């Protein structure tokens, strides 16, 4: 290393470490900027996932139905699972119309056979007094229950001459058509009626666009079946997610602008306050380029350190916010790091350039005299 | 003398004042915009979520049990009792009538079509109604924005109908053709695609279906879309077992439950219930978004406070020589401090108002760009923001003023400090 270069690094080091709290203030300002930008960007990237997940709680976003009067192929669930992956919830439904054994009041009711475990995950919003857990326990819709006068008792249903004895485990309240039905475990249902599933309700993960792609994949693997997106859900989801994306982008920009302003005024003044150093260096013969490189090197070093620290703190803030608000862990976005460091470096360099340009126009003698 | 100093300070140091002024203006503008957007975003997203359709349903207390699998109705639904169509405008008369965004009645029947029995739904498409002196329009067009119609929407009075896409291809009918329904002819105005069971039905104006079903003035169900507040523990309580004060509070909160309760009051003999799928999940999404925006508003407040205090501190520290000169001429610490505080106050007030106006504009731009509607800004925000601007500006200057005052005037004036 030449003497020149080692002198340069010596001055740079002294400038950073041996000069009281001035580099510290610049460091703090840049760290705050990096923290804010990291937190906002992480939230911006994370929000979409969170909202998409929220919309999954509405229930199925895709349905696969067999044509009228037919059943789905027996390997439908495995076939759907291989297209959808392990994240999707797939609930099969088989339907039959049964009659109550009571002849005087021979009431017809729709009985649905389903995988109650999957349905429980699919429709978490169902209000249920108690989930059935035995094979002969049924879930009765509130209106079916009151029309059939079930009252939590043992009751019989008849289908094509076969009787089935069921226990009324719980009452289902949804406010819509489900309340007219009685739900029983699929295995029990198949044994009783011999009818297999004619409908798959699927909750597929992902955004509006991803779900649309999934629908076309499913259409290819289920020829002859009606594969449909639940359009009302997807429309609401697409609308809300894209609106929130824009709002977050606007907020991120506004906050970044404000923080940049803060950094800018702090750094500018800290360079201006060092005009005497600047003058001394020039007076003892250093070139303009060296002085500029020295100030830039200082700004760069501080910006890099502050960028890393800000990234860590900002990620922590983002994790905390999503923990508090969404009750879910957001993994820190590594892709944000280069962006944050770049923003910090650009900010620091711009903030140093403006005052340096002003200082260059002044004679060193004037500054040293205190003018 | 004090006021002359103050005046000259603004007159002579225009660059510095401009810089801190810009900082305060921008800080206040960002804070105002974010608070305004944050407060309003819940309402905006609530409306966006209403694209999901109805969240409350009203039907007769003793309606028959519905026995249907997919599109196949086993028993005609017309056994039960009906609600009266003429009573429908009362929906707008409930306490939270203004929160009712749309509603549509439905009357269902089976009629003899070209190839067997066809399911027919009678409803409003875009019906003009009056309640008291107030006119409004409502129907499935507003209630179900995801219904896609090829062709045109029929009118609410004629003999034009919509035909579901699956039914249309099954019976081989196209837009503009006539279809024989119940021994009379109707014209197909459009083909409907909903992705639901309506794809296999005919949707007709309500009076036409009432005529076919021989049920004048009758409707089976009313679907209502209302702006509601996310449900909490209080919302789930039974209003009939509450003390009066609690009951009033419950009644006057726009919960899905209390709106359903009010609907029951105007339709005697009817049940009104929240459609849990819409009502429950909406609450989750809404509370997450509102919580998020609140945190972002707080973050922007912190950023704005930092920016303003950094700018103030910088400009004051640049004026150490001035402080030194004043001190050496005999000014007391309190005089100098009050001079700086007065300057900061004037700056905060002037730039604060400017910032508030700018923030308004930013909020409106965001509202227009993202939600296609303006953002409502409560007047309470102005004093709040001004107070905040004052606090931050003076607070941000305080540390710098203290530091400037502590310095020895001799050293400062020599340029050694």
PDB file of C-alpha atoms in Angstrom, chain B residues 265-378:
ATOM      1  CA  UNK B 265     -88.628  -5.218  13.934  1.00  0.00           C
ATOM      2  CA  UNK B 266     -89.823  -3.865  10.569  1.00  0.00           C
ATOM      3  CA  UNK B 267     -90.835  -7.280   9.209  1.00  0.00           C
ATOM      4  CA  UNK B 268     -93.051  -8.850  11.856  1.00  0.00           C
ATOM      5  CA  UNK B 269     -93.095 -12.621  11.560  1.00  0.00           C
ATOM      6  CA  UNK B 270     -89.778 -12.710   9.737  1.00  0.00           C
ATOM      7  CA  UNK B 271     -86.372 -13.973  10.708  1.00  0.00           C
ATOM      8  CA  UNK B 272     -83.311 -11.918   9.865  1.00  0.00           C
ATOM      9  CA  UNK B 273     -79.920 -13.449  10.253  1.00  0.00           C
ATOM     10  CA  UNK B 274     -76.364 -12.569   9.453  1.00  0.00           C
ATOM     11  CA  UNK B 275     -74.831 -14.673   6.729  1.00  0.00           C
ATOM     12  CA  UNK B 276     -71.924 -15.835   8.782  1.00  0.00           C
ATOM     13  CA  UNK B 277     -69.567 -16.506   5.899  1.00  0.00           C
ATOM     14  CA  UNK B 278     -69.666 -12.858   4.847  1.00  0.00           C
ATOM     15  CA  UNK B 279     -70.130 -11.219   8.230  1.00  0.00           C
ATOM     16  CA  UNK B 280     -67.523 -13.158  10.207  1.00  0.00           C
ATOM     17  CA  UNK B 281     -64.669 -13.143   7.745  1.00  0.00           C
ATOM     18  CA  UNK B 282     -65.165  -9.538   6.774  1.00  0.00           C
ATOM     19  CA  UNK B 283     -64.435  -8.644  10.374  1.00  0.00           C
ATOM     20  CA  UNK B 284     -61.076 -10.438  10.314  1.00  0.00           C
ATOM     21  CA  UNK B 285     -59.928  -8.770   7.119  1.00  0.00           C
ATOM     22  CA  UNK B 286     -61.169  -5.364   8.241  1.00  0.00           C
ATOM     23  CA  UNK B 287     -59.589  -5.430  11.678  1.00  0.00           C
ATOM     24  CA  UNK B 288     -56.267  -6.566  10.222  1.00  0.00           C
ATOM     25  CA  UNK B 289     -56.246  -3.790   7.665  1.00  0.00           C
ATOM     26  CA  UNK B 290     -57.316  -1.100  10.123  1.00  0.00           C
ATOM     27  CA  UNK B 291     -54.713  -2.255  12.639  1.00  0.00           C
ATOM     28  CA  UNK B 292     -52.059  -2.185   9.972  1.00  0.00           C
ATOM     29  CA  UNK B 293     -52.960   1.317   8.821  1.00  0.00           C
ATOM     30  CA  UNK B 294     -52.987   2.546  12.410  1.00  0.00           C
ATOM     31  CA  UNK B 295     -49.443   1.266  12.917  1.00  0.00           C
ATOM     32  CA  UNK B 296     -48.356   2.862   9.657  1.00  0.00           C
ATOM     33  CA  UNK B 297     -49.910   6.165  10.688  1.00  0.00           C
ATOM     34  CA  UNK B 298     -47.928   5.964  13.942  1.00  0.00           C
ATOM     35  CA  UNK B 299     -44.757   5.154  11.993  1.00  0.00           C
ATOM     36  CA  UNK B 300     -45.308   8.155   9.743  1.00  0.00           C
ATOM     37  CA  UNK B 301     -45.849  10.357  12.796  1.00  0.00           C
ATOM     38  CA  UNK B 302     -42.518   9.204  14.214  1.00  0.00           C
ATOM     39  CA  UNK B 303     -40.783   9.771  10.877  1.00  0.00           C
ATOM     40  CA  UNK B 304     -42.306  13.242  10.591  1.00  0.00           C
ATOM     41  CA  UNK B 305     -41.298  14.119  14.170  1.00  0.00           C
ATOM     42  CA  UNK B 306     -37.731  12.964  13.509  1.00  0.00           C
ATOM     43  CA  UNK B 307     -37.470  14.922  10.284  1.00  0.00           C
ATOM     44  CA  UNK B 308     -38.785  18.116  11.832  1.00  0.00           C
ATOM     45  CA  UNK B 309     -36.623  17.972  14.939  1.00  0.00           C
ATOM     46  CA  UNK B 310     -33.516  17.130  12.912  1.00  0.00           C
ATOM     47  CA  UNK B 311     -34.088  20.114  10.648  1.00  0.00           C
ATOM     48  CA  UNK B 312     -34.760  22.440  13.591  1.00  0.00           C
ATOM     49  CA  UNK B 313     -31.677  21.276  15.483  1.00  0.00           C
ATOM     50  CA  UNK B 314     -29.517  21.789  12.410  1.00  0.00           C
ATOM     51  CA  UNK B 315     -30.590  25.354  11.770  1.00  0.00           C
ATOM     52  CA  UNK B 316     -30.168  26.338  15.400  1.00  0.00           C
ATOM     53  CA  UNK B 317     -26.702  24.824  15.706  1.00  0.00           C
ATOM     54  CA  UNK B 318     -25.671  26.771  12.611  1.00  0.00           C
ATOM     55  CA  UNK B 319     -26.528  29.938  14.517  1.00  0.00           C
ATOM     56  CA  UNK B 320     -24.124  29.469  17.446  1.00  0.00           C
ATOM     57  CA  UNK B 321     -22.241  32.637  16.545  1.00  0.00           C
ATOM     58  CA  UNK B 322     -25.441  34.620  16.767  1.00  0.00           C
ATOM     59  CA  UNK B 323     -26.089  33.173  20.212  1.00  0.00           C
ATOM     60  CA  UNK B 324     -22.526  34.001  21.254  1.00  0.00           C
ATOM     61  CA  UNK B 325     -22.892  37.588  20.073  1.00  0.00           C
ATOM     62  CA  UNK B 326     -26.199  38.080  21.876  1.00  0.00           C
ATOM     63  CA  UNK B 327     -24.800  36.624  25.046  1.00  0.00           C
ATOM     64  CA  UNK B 328     -21.712  38.806  24.949  1.00  0.00           C
ATOM     65  CA  UNK B 329     -23.915  41.853  24.427  1.00  0.00           C
ATOM     66  CA  UNK B 330     -25.728  40.978  27.650  1.00  0.00           C
ATOM     67  CA  UNK B 331     -28.807  39.037  26.582  1.00  0.00           C
ATOM     68  CA  UNK B 332     -30.028  36.674  29.282  1.00  0.00           C
ATOM     69  CA  UNK B 333     -30.414  32.981  28.616  1.00  0.00           C
ATOM     70  CA  UNK B 334     -34.183  33.228  28.921  1.00  0.00           C
ATOM     71  CA  UNK B 335     -34.392  36.072  26.371  1.00  0.00           C
ATOM     72  CA  UNK B 336     -32.435  34.079  23.823  1.00  0.00           C
ATOM     73  CA  UNK B 337     -34.411  30.910  24.542  1.00  0.00           C
ATOM     74  CA  UNK B 338     -37.735  32.712  24.199  1.00  0.00           C
ATOM     75  CA  UNK B 339     -36.563  34.248  20.921  1.00  0.00           C
ATOM     76  CA  UNK B 340     -35.849  30.800  19.503  1.00  0.00           C
ATOM     77  CA  UNK B 341     -39.063  29.344  20.900  1.00  0.00           C
ATOM     78  CA  UNK B 342     -41.065  32.197  19.345  1.00  0.00           C
ATOM     79  CA  UNK B 343     -39.387  31.602  16.012  1.00  0.00           C
ATOM     80  CA  UNK B 344     -40.163  27.897  16.242  1.00  0.00           C
ATOM     81  CA  UNK B 345     -43.788  28.606  17.148  1.00  0.00           C
ATOM     82  CA  UNK B 346     -44.285  30.965  14.212  1.00  0.00           C
ATOM     83  CA  UNK B 347     -42.688  28.420  11.908  1.00  0.00           C
ATOM     84  CA  UNK B 348     -44.795  25.595  13.282  1.00  0.00           C
ATOM     85  CA  UNK B 349     -48.031  27.553  12.886  1.00  0.00           C
ATOM     86  CA  UNK B 350     -47.318  28.875   9.396  1.00  0.00           C
ATOM     87  CA  UNK B 351     -45.773  25.759   7.963  1.00  0.00           C
ATOM     88  CA  UNK B 352     -48.193  23.576   9.915  1.00  0.00           C
ATOM     89  CA  UNK B 353     -51.252  25.065   8.212  1.00  0.00           C
ATOM     90  CA  UNK B 354     -49.557  24.807   4.852  1.00  0.00           C
ATOM     91  CA  UNK B 355     -48.649  21.205   5.624  1.00  0.00           C
ATOM     92  CA  UNK B 356     -52.212  20.401   6.664  1.00  0.00           C
ATOM     93  CA  UNK B 357     -53.548  21.702   3.359  1.00  0.00           C
ATOM     94  CA  UNK B 358     -50.861  19.804   1.452  1.00  0.00           C
ATOM     95  CA  UNK B 359     -51.591  16.647   3.458  1.00  0.00           C
ATOM     96  CA  UNK B 360     -55.276  17.009   2.580  1.00  0.00           C
ATOM     97  CA  UNK B 361     -54.377  17.162  -1.070  1.00  0.00           C
ATOM     98  CA  UNK B 362     -52.122  14.115  -0.804  1.00  0.00           C
ATOM     99  CA  UNK B 363     -54.824  12.162   1.021  1.00  0.00           C
ATOM    100  CA  UNK B 364     -57.375  13.120  -1.646  1.00  0.00           C
ATOM    101  CA  UNK B 365     -54.976  12.058  -4.401  1.00  0.00           C
ATOM    102  CA  UNK B 366     -54.412   8.688  -2.726  1.00  0.00           C
ATOM    103  CA  UNK B 367     -58.165   8.261  -2.225  1.00  0.00           C
ATOM    104  CA  UNK B 368     -58.929   9.116  -5.834  1.00  0.00           C
ATOM    105  CA  UNK B 369     -56.135   7.001  -7.264  1.00  0.00           C
ATOM    106  CA  UNK B 370     -56.745   3.918  -5.138  1.00  0.00           C
ATOM    107  CA  UNK B 371     -60.435   3.939  -4.217  1.00  0.00           C
ATOM    108  CA  UNK B 372     -61.881   6.293  -6.837  1.00  0.00           C
ATOM    109  CA  UNK B 373     -63.468   8.369  -4.089  1.00  0.00           C
ATOM    110  CA  UNK B 374     -62.257  11.189  -1.905  1.00  0.00           C
ATOM    111  CA  UNK B 375     -61.029  10.715   1.640  1.00  0.00           C
ATOM    112  CA  UNK B 376     -63.147  12.379   4.284  1.00  0.00           C
ATOM    113  CA  UNK B 377     -61.083  14.466   6.681  1.00  0.00           C
ATOM    114  CA  UNK B 378     -62.501  15.271  10.083  1.00  0.00           C
TER     115      UNK B 378
END
